[in-house]
Structure formats: structure tokens, C-alpha cells
Coordinates of C-alpha atoms and ligand atoms in Angstrom, one line a residue:
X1 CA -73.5 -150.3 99.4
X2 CA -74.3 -149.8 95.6
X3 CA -75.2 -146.1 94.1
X4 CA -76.4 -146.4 90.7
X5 CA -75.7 -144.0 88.0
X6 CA -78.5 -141.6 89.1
X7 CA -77.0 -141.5 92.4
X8 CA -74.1 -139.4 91.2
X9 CA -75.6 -137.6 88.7
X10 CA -73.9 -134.4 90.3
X11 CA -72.4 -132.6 92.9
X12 CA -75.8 -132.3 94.7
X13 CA -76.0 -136.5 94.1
X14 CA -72.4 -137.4 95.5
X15 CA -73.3 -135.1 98.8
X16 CA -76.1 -137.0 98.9
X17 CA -74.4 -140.1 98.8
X18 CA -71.2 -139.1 101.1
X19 CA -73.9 -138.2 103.3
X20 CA -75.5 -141.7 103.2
X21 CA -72.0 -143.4 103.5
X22 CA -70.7 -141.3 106.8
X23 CA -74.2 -141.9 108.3
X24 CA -73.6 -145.7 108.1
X25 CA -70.2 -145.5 109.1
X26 CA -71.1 -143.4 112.2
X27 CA -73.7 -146.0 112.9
X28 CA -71.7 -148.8 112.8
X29 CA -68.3 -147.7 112.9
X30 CA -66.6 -151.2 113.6
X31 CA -68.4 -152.4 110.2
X32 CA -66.2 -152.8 107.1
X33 CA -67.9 -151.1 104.3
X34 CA -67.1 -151.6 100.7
X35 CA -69.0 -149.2 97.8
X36 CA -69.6 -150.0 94.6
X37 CA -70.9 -147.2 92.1
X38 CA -71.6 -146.8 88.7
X39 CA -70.7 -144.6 86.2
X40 CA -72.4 -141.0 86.3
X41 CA -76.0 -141.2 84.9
X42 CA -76.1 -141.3 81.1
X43 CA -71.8 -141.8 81.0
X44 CA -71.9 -145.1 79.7
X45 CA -74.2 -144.6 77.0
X46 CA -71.8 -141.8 75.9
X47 CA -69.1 -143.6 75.8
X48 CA -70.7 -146.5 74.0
X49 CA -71.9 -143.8 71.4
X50 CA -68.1 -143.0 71.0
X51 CA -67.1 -146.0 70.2
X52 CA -69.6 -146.4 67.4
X53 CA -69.0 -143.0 65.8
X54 CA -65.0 -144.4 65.8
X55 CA -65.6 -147.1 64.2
X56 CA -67.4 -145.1 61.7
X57 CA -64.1 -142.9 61.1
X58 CA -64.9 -140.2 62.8
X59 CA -62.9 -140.2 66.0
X60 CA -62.5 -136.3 66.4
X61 CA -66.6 -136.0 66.6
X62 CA -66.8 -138.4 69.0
X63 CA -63.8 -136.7 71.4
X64 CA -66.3 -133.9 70.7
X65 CA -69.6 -135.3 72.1
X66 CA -67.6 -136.9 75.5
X67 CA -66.2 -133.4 76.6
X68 CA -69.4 -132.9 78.1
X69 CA -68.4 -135.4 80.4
X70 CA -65.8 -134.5 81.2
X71 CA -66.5 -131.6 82.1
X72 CA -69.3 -133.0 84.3
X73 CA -66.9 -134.8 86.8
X74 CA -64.0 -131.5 86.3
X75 CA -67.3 -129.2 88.0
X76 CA -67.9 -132.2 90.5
X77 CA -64.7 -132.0 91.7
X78 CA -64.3 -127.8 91.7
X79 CA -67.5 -128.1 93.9
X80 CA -67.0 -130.4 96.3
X81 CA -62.5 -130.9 96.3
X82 CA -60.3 -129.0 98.1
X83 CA -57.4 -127.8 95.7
X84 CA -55.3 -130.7 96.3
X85 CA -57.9 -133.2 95.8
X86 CA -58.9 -131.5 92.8
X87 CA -55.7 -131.5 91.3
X88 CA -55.5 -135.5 91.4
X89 CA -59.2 -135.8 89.6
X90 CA -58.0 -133.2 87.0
X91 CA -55.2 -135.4 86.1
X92 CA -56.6 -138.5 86.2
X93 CA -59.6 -136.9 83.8
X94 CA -56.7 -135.7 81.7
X95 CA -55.1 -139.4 81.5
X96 CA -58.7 -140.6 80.6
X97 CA -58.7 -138.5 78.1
X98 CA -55.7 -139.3 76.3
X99 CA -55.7 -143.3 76.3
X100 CA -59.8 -143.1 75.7
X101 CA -58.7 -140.7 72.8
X102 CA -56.2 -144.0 71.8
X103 CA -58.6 -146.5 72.4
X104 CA -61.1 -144.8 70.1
X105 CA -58.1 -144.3 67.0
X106 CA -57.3 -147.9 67.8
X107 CA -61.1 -148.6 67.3
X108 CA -61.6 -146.2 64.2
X109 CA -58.2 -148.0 62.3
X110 CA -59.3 -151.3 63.5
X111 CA -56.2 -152.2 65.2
X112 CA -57.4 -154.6 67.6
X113 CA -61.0 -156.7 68.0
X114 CA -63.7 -154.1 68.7
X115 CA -65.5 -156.3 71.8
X116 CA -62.5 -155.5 73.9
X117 CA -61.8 -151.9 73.0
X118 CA -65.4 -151.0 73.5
X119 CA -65.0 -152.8 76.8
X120 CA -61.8 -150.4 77.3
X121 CA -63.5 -147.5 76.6
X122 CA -66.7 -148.1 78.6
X123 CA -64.6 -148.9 82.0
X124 CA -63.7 -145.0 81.8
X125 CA -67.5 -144.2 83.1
X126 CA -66.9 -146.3 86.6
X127 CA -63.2 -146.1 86.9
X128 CA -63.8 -142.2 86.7
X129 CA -67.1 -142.0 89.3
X130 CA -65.2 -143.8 91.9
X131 CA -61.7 -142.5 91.6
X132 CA -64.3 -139.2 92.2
X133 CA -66.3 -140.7 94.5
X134 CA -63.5 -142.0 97.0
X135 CA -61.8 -138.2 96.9
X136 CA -65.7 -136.5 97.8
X137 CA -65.5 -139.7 100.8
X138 CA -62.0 -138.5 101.8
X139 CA -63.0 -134.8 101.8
X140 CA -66.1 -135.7 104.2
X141 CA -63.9 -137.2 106.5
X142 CA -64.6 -141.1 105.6
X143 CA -61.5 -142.8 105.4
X144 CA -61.9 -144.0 102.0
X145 CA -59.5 -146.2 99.2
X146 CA -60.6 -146.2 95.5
X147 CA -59.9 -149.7 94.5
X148 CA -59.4 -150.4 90.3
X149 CA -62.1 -152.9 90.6
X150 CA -60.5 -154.8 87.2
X151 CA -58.2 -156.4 89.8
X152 CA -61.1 -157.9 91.8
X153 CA -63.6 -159.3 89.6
X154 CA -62.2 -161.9 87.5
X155 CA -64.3 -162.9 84.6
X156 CA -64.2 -165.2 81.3
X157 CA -63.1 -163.5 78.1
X158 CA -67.0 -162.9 76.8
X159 CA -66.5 -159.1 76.1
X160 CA -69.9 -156.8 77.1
X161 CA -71.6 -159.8 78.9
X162 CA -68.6 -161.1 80.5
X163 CA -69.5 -164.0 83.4
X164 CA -67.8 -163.7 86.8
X165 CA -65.2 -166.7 87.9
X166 CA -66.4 -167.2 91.3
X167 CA -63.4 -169.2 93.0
X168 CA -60.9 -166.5 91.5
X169 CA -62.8 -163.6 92.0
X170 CA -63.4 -164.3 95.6
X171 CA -59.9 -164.7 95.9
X172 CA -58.7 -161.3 94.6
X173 CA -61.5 -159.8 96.7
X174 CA -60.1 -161.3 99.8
X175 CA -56.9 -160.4 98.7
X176 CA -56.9 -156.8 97.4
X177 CA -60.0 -155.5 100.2
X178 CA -59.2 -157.5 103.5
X179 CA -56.3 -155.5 104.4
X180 CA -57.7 -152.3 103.6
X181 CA -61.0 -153.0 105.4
X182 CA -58.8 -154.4 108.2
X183 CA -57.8 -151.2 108.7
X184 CA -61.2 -149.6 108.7
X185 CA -60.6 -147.9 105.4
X186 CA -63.8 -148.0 103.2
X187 CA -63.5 -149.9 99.8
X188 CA -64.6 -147.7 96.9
X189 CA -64.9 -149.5 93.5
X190 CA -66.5 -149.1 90.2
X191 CA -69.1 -151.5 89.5
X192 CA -69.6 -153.5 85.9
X193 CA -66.2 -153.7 85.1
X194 CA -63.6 -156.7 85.4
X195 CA -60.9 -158.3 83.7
X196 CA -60.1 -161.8 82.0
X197 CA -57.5 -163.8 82.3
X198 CA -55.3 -162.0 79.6
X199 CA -56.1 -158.9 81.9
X200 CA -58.2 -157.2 79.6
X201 CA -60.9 -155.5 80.9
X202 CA -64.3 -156.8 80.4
X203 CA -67.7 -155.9 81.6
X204 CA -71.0 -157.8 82.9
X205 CA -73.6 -156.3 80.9
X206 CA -75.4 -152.8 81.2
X207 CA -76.7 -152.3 84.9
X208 CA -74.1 -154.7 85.7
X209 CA -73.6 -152.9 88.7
X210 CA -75.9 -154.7 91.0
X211 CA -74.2 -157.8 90.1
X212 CA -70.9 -156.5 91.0
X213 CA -72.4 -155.7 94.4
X214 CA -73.7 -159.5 94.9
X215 CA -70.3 -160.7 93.8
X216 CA -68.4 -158.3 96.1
X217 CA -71.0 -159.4 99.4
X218 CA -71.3 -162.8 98.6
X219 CA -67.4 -163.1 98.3
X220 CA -66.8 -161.0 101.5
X221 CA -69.5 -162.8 103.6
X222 CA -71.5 -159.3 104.1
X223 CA -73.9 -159.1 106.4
X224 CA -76.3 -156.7 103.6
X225 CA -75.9 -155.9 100.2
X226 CA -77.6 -153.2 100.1
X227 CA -78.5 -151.1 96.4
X228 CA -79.2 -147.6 96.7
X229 CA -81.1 -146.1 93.6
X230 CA -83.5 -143.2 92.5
X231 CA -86.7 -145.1 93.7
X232 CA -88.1 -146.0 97.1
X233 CA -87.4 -149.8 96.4
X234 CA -88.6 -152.3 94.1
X235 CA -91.8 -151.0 93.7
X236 CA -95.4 -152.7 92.3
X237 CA -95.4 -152.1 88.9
X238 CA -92.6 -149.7 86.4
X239 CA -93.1 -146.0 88.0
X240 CA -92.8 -145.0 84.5
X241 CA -95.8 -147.0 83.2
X242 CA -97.9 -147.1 86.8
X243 CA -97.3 -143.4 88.6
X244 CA -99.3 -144.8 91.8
X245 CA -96.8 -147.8 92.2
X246 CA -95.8 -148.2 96.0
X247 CA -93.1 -149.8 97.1
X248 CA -93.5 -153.8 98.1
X249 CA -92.0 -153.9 101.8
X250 CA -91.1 -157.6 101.8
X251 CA -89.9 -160.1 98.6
X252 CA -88.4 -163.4 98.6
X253 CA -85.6 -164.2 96.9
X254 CA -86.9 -165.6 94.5
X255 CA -89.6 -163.2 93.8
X256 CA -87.1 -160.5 93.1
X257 CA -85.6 -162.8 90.7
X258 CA -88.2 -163.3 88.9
X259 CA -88.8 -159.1 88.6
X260 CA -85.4 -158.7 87.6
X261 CA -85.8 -161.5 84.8
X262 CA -89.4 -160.3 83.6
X263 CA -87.7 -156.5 83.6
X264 CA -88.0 -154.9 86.4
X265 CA -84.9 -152.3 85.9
X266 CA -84.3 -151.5 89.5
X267 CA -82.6 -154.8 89.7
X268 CA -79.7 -156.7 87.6
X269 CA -81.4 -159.9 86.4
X270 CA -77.8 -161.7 88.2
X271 CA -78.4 -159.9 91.7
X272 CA -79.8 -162.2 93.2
X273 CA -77.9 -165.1 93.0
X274 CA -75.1 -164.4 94.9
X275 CA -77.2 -163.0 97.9
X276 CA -78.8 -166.8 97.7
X277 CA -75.9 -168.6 97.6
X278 CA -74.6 -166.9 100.7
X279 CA -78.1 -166.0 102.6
X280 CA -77.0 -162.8 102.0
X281 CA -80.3 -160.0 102.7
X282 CA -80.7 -157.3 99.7
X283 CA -82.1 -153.8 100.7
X284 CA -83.1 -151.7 98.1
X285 CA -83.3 -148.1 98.9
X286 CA -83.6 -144.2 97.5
X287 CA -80.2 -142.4 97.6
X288 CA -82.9 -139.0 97.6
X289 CA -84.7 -140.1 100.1
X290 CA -82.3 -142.3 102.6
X291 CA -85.1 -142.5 105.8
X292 CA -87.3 -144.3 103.8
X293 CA -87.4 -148.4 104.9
X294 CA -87.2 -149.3 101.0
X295 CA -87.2 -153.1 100.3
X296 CA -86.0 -156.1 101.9
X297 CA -85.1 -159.1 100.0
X298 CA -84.5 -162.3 101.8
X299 CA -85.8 -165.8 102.5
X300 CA -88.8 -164.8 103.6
X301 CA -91.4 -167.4 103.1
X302 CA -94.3 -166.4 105.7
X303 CA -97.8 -165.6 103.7
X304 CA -97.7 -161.6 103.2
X305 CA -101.1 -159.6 102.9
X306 CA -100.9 -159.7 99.4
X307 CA -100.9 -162.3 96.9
X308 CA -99.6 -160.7 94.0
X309 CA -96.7 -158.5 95.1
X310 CA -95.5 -156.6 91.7
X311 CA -96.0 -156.6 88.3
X312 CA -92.7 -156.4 85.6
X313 CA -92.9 -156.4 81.9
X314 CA -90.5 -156.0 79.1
X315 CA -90.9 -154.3 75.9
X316 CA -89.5 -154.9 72.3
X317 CA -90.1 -158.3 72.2
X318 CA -90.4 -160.3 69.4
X319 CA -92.4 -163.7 69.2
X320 CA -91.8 -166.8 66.8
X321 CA -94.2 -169.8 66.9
X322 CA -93.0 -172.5 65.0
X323 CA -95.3 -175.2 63.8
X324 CA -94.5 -178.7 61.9
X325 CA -97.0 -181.5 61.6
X326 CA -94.1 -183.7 61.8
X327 CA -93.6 -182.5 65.6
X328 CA -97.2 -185.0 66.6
X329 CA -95.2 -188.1 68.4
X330 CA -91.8 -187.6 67.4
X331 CA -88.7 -186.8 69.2
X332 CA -85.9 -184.9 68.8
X333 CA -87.4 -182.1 67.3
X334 CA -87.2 -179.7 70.3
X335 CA -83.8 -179.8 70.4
X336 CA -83.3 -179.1 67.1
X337 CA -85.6 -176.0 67.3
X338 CA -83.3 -175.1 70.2
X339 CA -80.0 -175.7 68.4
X340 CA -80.7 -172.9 66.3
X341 CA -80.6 -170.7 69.1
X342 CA -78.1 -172.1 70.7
X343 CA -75.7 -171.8 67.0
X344 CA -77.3 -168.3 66.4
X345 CA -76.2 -167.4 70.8
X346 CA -79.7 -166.1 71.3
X347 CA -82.0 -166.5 74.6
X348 CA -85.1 -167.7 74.6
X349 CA -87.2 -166.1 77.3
X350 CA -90.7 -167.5 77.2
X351 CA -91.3 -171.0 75.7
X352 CA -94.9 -172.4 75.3
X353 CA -95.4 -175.2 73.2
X354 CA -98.6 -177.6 71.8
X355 CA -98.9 -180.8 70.0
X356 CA -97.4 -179.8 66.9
X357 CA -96.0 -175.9 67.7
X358 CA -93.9 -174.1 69.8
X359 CA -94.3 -170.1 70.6
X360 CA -91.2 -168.2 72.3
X361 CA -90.1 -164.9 73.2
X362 CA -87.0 -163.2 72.2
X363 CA -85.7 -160.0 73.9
X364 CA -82.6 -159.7 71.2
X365 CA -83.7 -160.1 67.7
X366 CA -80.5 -159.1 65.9
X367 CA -80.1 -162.2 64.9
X368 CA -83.8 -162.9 63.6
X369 CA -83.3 -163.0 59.8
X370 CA -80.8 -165.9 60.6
X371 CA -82.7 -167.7 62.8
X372 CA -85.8 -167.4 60.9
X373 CA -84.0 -169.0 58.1
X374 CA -82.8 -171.8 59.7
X375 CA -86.0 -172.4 61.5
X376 CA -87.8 -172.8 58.2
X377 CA -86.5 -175.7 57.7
X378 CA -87.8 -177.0 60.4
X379 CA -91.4 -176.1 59.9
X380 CA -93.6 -172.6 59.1
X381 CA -92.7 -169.8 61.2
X382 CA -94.6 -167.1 62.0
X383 CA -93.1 -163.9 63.4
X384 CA -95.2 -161.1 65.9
X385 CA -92.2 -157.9 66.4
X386 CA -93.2 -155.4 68.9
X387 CA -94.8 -157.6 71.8
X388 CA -94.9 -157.0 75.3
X389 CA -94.2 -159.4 78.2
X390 CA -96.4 -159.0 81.2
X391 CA -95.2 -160.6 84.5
X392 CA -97.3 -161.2 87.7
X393 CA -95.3 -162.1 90.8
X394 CA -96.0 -163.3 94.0
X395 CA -95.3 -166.6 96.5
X396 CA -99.1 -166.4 96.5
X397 CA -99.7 -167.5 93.0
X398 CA -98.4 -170.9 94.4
X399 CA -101.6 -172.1 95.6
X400 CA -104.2 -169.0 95.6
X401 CA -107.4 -170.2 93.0
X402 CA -108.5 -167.5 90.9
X403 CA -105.3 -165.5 89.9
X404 CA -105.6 -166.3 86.4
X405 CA -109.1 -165.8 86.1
X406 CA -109.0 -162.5 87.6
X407 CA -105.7 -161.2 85.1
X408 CA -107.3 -162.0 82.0
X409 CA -110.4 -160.9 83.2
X410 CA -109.3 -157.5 84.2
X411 CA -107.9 -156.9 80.2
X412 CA -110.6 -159.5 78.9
X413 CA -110.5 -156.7 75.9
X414 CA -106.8 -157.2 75.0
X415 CA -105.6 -159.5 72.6
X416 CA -102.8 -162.5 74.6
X417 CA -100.7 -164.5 72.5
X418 CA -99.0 -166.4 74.7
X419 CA -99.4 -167.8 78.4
X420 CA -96.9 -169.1 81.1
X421 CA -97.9 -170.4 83.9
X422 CA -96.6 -172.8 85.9
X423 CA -93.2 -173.1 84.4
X424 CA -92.2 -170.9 87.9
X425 CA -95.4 -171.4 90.4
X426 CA -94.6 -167.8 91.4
X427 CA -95.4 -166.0 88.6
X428 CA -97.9 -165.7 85.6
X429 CA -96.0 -164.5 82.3
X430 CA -98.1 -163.5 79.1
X431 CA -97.4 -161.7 75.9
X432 CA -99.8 -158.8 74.7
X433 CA -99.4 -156.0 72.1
X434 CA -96.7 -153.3 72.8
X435 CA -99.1 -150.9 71.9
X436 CA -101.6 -152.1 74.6
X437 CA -99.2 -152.1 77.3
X438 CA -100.0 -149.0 79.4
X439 CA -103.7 -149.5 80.0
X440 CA -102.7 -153.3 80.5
X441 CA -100.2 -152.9 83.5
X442 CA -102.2 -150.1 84.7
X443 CA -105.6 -151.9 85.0
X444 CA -104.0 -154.8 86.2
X445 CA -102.3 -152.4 89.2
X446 CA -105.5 -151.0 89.9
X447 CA -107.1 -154.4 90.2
X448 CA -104.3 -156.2 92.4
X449 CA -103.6 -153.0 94.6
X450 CA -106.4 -150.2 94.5
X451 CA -109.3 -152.3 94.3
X452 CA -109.3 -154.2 97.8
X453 CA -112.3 -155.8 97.0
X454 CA -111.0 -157.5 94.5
X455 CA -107.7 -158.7 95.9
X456 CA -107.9 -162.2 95.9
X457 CA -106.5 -162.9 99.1
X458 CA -104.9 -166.0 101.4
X459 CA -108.4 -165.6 103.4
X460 CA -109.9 -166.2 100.0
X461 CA -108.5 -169.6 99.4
X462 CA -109.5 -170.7 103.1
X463 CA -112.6 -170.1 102.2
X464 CA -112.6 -171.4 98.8
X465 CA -114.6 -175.0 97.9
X466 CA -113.4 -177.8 96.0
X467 CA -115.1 -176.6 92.9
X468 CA -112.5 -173.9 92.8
X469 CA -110.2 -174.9 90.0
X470 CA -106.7 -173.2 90.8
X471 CA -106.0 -171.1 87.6
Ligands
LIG508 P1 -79.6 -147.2 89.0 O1 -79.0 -146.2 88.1 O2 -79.7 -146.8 90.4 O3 -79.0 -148.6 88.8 P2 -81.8 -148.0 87.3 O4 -82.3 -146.9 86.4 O5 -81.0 -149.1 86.8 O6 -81.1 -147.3 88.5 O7 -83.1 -148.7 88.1 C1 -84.0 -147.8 88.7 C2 -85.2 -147.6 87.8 O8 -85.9 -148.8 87.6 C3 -86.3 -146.7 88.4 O9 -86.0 -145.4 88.3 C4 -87.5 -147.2 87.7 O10 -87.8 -146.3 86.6 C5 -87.1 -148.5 87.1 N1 -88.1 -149.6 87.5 C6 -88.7 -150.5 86.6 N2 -89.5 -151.3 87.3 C7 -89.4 -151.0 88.6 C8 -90.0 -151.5 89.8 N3 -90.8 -152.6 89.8 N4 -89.6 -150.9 90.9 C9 -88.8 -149.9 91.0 N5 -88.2 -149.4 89.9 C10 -88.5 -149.9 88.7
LIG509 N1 -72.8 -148.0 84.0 C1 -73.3 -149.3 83.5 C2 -74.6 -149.1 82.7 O1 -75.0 -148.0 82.5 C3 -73.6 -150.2 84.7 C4 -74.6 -149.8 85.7 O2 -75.0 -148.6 85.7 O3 -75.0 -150.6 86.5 O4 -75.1 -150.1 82.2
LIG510 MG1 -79.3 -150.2 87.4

């Protein structure tokens, strides 16, 4: 079981959560139970912020902006701890404090490379939520062990983005949980954070918390991994963009892949995997609202009501096309188009490419000025900051005519600069205007899920005639 930052937000949040936990355990008390959790909501972006205004100079103003905090887990635990409990957060908060305070003098002298402090400082946010976490379990009556989950999840040295060594990690999770869960004791450990082989602590990428639940199931042969959030699942479109977005009851694998890729927050783009490998289900559920059914994840392949199940998209992206008359009937030149990427360790999301150009999608452009220059000498390039991804999913796409037709008819008005289609047959990926986005998810929601009579549906393509063509 996963709870996500927002899921310990507070007091009120761990209840919630301890609640959730003892409810399970009741249920199915022969079960071994490991939970992962992330830092307290908005923790991790404080402490990156520290690290940044130390390696500035100014360590004392960044001490200043994390005793917030502190103070946040200090009135957790006078809330919810009795007094001896509370004493063991206190000092553990006051040990944080110390070698964060360390860490960040280390960062502002530059004493040591800053990928690994910052990676240092950052592990404070989970290793402090479920030290916390494990006490509020205790309290409630759950036999519960806070595990340093560095000692579990062994990774390669790629500090902020570090990748998981499967073989060894399942190892050290076999090793350092199967006794404890043996003894019916409930595993609590951080999520996002790990260590490298020179046991310095690394961590898997913001929201990295999902993956370290798919890591810990897949490696303990769970029978659910199950990630409990503010939401009531994955649901049909961003409920930030769409505010009448339901929840989708049923996904395959692989269309909840391709949400998380095409952004679709609720899920770590790397979740998935893991469940895959190991047929592992993945049910998605509201840590406010635990009776709800949420969202399953699994194999699933029977034809569901719907063709298109959600829609993801992605802001802040930037677009090149690259064009070069020399490209007509030669070779070679598309991987020297993607060398550059490769040299400047940028991902390329979204490739389309014609006769003689190539148009792609970048979600980091901190390396464009670079890239642009090197490109140039490969033919003219044309930059477009401040795009949009769109991203239609559904195992329907696969073989319903129409689906195309119907998007770009539905925002026939906004300007697309790039098409994908195909490249997955589960999903339709296009590039539109940032500005434009809003109305453009939210007429194509109202067209895929208010508008029943112009779902295109599985009956539809029964019914359809050989003149249909199938885009
Ligand atoms: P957690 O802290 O639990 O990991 P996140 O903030 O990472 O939670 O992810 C949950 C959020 O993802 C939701 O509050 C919602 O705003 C956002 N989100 C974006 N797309 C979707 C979607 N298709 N379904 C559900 N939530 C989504
Ligand atoms: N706390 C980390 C983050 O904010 C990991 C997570 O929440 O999943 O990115
Ligand atoms: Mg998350």
C-alpha cells in the first residue's frame, strides 16, 4: 500500500491513513503488508528549495524556510503520540536537523558533488514521514517496523533519476522484509529514495513513489500493489483541467502506461512495469474516500463500453522540427539527429518525421540552446516553446474507425502541429498550443464522455462498411 504525499498532509491525513492500514489488516490479518509513503505534501519541494538557496550561500535562510516543516511533523506527533512515542520523533526531527543543517554547509562550501548532497538532503522528506508514520501505526495498535528503505532499493549511481538494480534490490528486499513480515509485523518505508553501490543515497525521480511500490510488490511477489492518493483513481481527463472527470473503472496495463507517459500525474511513468513483469494487479484508490472501488489495473483485455478510456496531456513542451534536403534517400541521418540527444542526455518524447524533416517533442529543454546548435548543422531548425501534448487512450483505438476523425473534428478550430498515431495502436498523441489547452481537453471530454451520441462505440465498428477508412 502506497500513500502519496497528500495522504499525510496532517494529523487528520495519517488518521486517515492508519485507519485504512488497520482496516486491511483486520480484513486479512494472515496477509503480509508492506507500506510505502512519501514525504508530507509539499516537503520535498522544500527541501529541494534548500538546497538551492545553499548553494547560493545562504544556508541560514534556508534552515529558516524548513522549520516550517519541521514543525509540521513535531504537531503530528503531539497529536497523535503518546509521550514516549513522541519523544523518539522529537529526536529523530532533531537529528534531521543537524546533519540536514551539514548537508546544506557541505552544499553552500561545495565540499562534495551537489547531485548527491541534494539527493541527501531530499531523503529527509520520506525518511521523516515514515519513521512518523510507523510510530502513528504502532500507536493504533498495528504492529508496525519503519524500515530505512536506502537499504532495500538498490540503484545505479545516476543521482535525482537514479534506475533500480533489479537482481540486487530484490535481494535486499527479501532479505531486510521477509523476516519481519514473517512475523506479521507491517513493513513501513519511505518511498523514492535508495542507495548506490557506494551507499550513497540516491532517488528515482519526483513521484518516484509509485515506482518504489512496483519494485517493492514485484520483488515480494504481492498479490496487489495498490496506490492510495487524493483522487478516486485514475480518472478521464486531469481533474484540474476537466472538473466533471470520472473515474475509469477498468485499464489495461498498458493503457495506464501510456497515461503515466503522456502525463497523467496520478501515476509514476515506471509503475507499471514492474506490476507486468510479475502479473502483479494495480489499484488506485482515495486515501479521503477509502469505500470508493477506485481503479483496477491489470491484464484486462475484454472490449470495455468505452472506446476511449482517458485523456492525459503534458504542458511545457517544446517542439523542434528539423528539415534538410539532404535527408530525401539517404541514410544515416536519423541517427545523427538522435546522437545529439543522446550527447546532450535529453528524451525525445514525440517523433514524427516526413521525406526530408523530422518534428519531436521535448519535455526538458534545459539543454535547448545546445542542442539547437548542434542540430544546425545538420539542417534548419525550427523551434515552437510552450506546446501542449494531448493524449487519447484506449484498447479501442486499436481497431475502432473514426477516432481520429471525430478528435480533430471536435477542435477543428485549434491549430495541431504534430500527429502520432500508430506508433502505440492504443493511443492518439498530438501537439496543440499551451494556450489552447483547456477548451481542448475539455471539448474533447465532453465529446468522448458526456455526449453518448457521439461515442464512437465497439457497436459502431460492427456496423461499419468497408468504406470506413480506420483513422
Ligand atoms: P500523490 O501525492 O498521492 O502521489 P499526485 O499529486 O502525484 O498524488 O497524483 C494525484 C494527482 O494527479 C491528482 O490530484 C490529480 O490532480 C492528478 N491527475 C492528473 N491526471 C489525472 C488523471 N487522469 N486521473 C487522476 N488524477 C490525475
Ligand atoms: N516526495 C517525492 C516527490 O515529491 C516522491 C513522491 O512523492 O512520490 O517527488
Ligand atoms: Mg505522485
Amino acid at each position: 500500500m502506497k500513500f502519496g504525499g497528500t495522504s499525510v498532509e496532517d494529523a487528520r491525513a495519517f488518521e486517515r491513513v492508519a485507519r485504512i492500514v488497520r482496516a486491511h489488516r483486520e480484513r486479512e490479518p494472515s496477509e503480509a503488508l508492506v507500506v510505502v509513503v512519501s514525504a508530507m505534501s509539499r516537503v520535498t519541494d522544500a527541501l529541494l528549495q534548500s538546497v538551492q538557496t545553499s548553494a547560493s550561500g545562504d544556508v541560514d535562510d534556508a534552515l529558516r524556510a524548513l522549520e516550517e516543516h519541521f514543525a509540521r511533523h513535531k504537531s503530528v506527533a503531539e497529536e497523535l503520540l503518546s509521550e514516549h512515542a513522541r519523544a523518539g520523533i522529537f529526536s529523530a526531527l532533531e537529528d534531521s536537523r543537524k546533519e540536514i543543517t551539514e548537508h546544506l554547509r557541505a552544499l553552500a562550501s561545495h565540499a562534495a558533488p551537489r547531485p548527491a548532497l541534494q539527493d541527501e538532503v531530499v531523503s529527509y522528506g520520506e525518511r521523516l514521514s515514515a519513521t512518523l508514520l510507523a510510530s502513528v501505526l504502532k500507536e493504533g495498535g498495528v504492529p508496525a517496523r519503519y524500515v530505512d528503505a536506502r537499504r532495500l532499493i538498490i540503484t545505479n549511481d545516476e543521482h535525482g533519476c537514479a534506475a533500480p538494480i533489479f537482481e540486487e534490490t530484490e535481494r535486499a528486499m527479501r532479505e531486510g522484509l521477509g523476516p519481519l513480515l514473517e512475523r506479521g509485523e507491517t513493513a513501513v518505508i519511505g518511498g523514492f529514495i535508495g542507495s548506490c553501490e557506494s551507499e550513497k543515497t540516491t532517488t528515482l525521480g519526483r513521484g518516484g513513489s509509485d515506482y518504489t511500490a512496483a519494485i517493492a510488490g514485484a520483488c515480494l511477489d504481492a498479490r496487489e500493489i495498490q496506490i492510495w492518493t487524493d483522487v478516486n483513481g485514475v480518472l478521464t481527463a486531469d481533474p484540474r483541467l476537466v472538473r466533471g472527470a470520472r473515474t475509469v473503472e477498468r485499464l489495461s496495463y498498458a493503457e495506464a502506461a501510456e497515461l503515466a507517459y503522456f502525463g497523467a500525474k496520478v501515476l509514476h511513468p515506471k509503475t507499471i512495469q514492474p506490476a507486468i513483469d510479475q502479473c502483479i494487479p494495480v489499484r488506485i484508490c482515495n486515501s479521503r474516500a477509502p469505500e470508493e472501488t477506485g481503479t483496477l489495473v491489470d491484464e484486462e483485455t475484454a472490449t470495455a463500453p468505452r472506446t476511449v478510456k482517458a485523456i492525459a496531456h503534458k504542458t511545457d513542451v517544446t517542439v523542434i522540427q528539423i528539415t534538410a534536403a539532404r535527408m530525401l534517400g539517404a541514410y544515416g541521418f536519423l541517427s545523427a539527429l538522435f546522437e545529439v540527444f543522446d550527447r546532450h542526455r535529453t528524451v525525445v518524447d514525440v517523433v514524427t518525421t516526413s521525406e526530408v524533416s523530422v518534428s519531436l517533442t521535448l519535455d526538458d529543454a534545459s539543454a535547448l540552446s545546445s542542442i539547437i546548435r548542434d542540430l544546425r548543422d545538420l539542417g534548419t531548425v525550427l523551434v515552437e516553446p510552450r506546446r501542449a501534448t494531448i493524449c487519447v487512450v484506449g484498447e479501442g483505438l486499436r481497431d475502432t474507425p473514426g477516432i481520429a476523425a471525430h478528435i480533430f473534428n471536435t477542435i477543428s478550430d485549434i491549430n495541431v502541429s504534430l500527429i502520432s498515431l500508430g506508433a502505440s495502436s492504443i493511443n492518439l498523441t498530438f501537439v496543440i498550443d499551451e494556450a489552447r489547452l483547456g477548451e481542448a481537453v475539455t471539448r474533447l471530454h465532453a465529446a468522448f464522455f458526456d455526449e453518448p451520441r457521439l461515442q464512437i462505440s465497439a457497436q459502431t465498428k460492427v456496423l461499419s462498411t468497408a468504406s470506413d477508412t480506420s483513422v
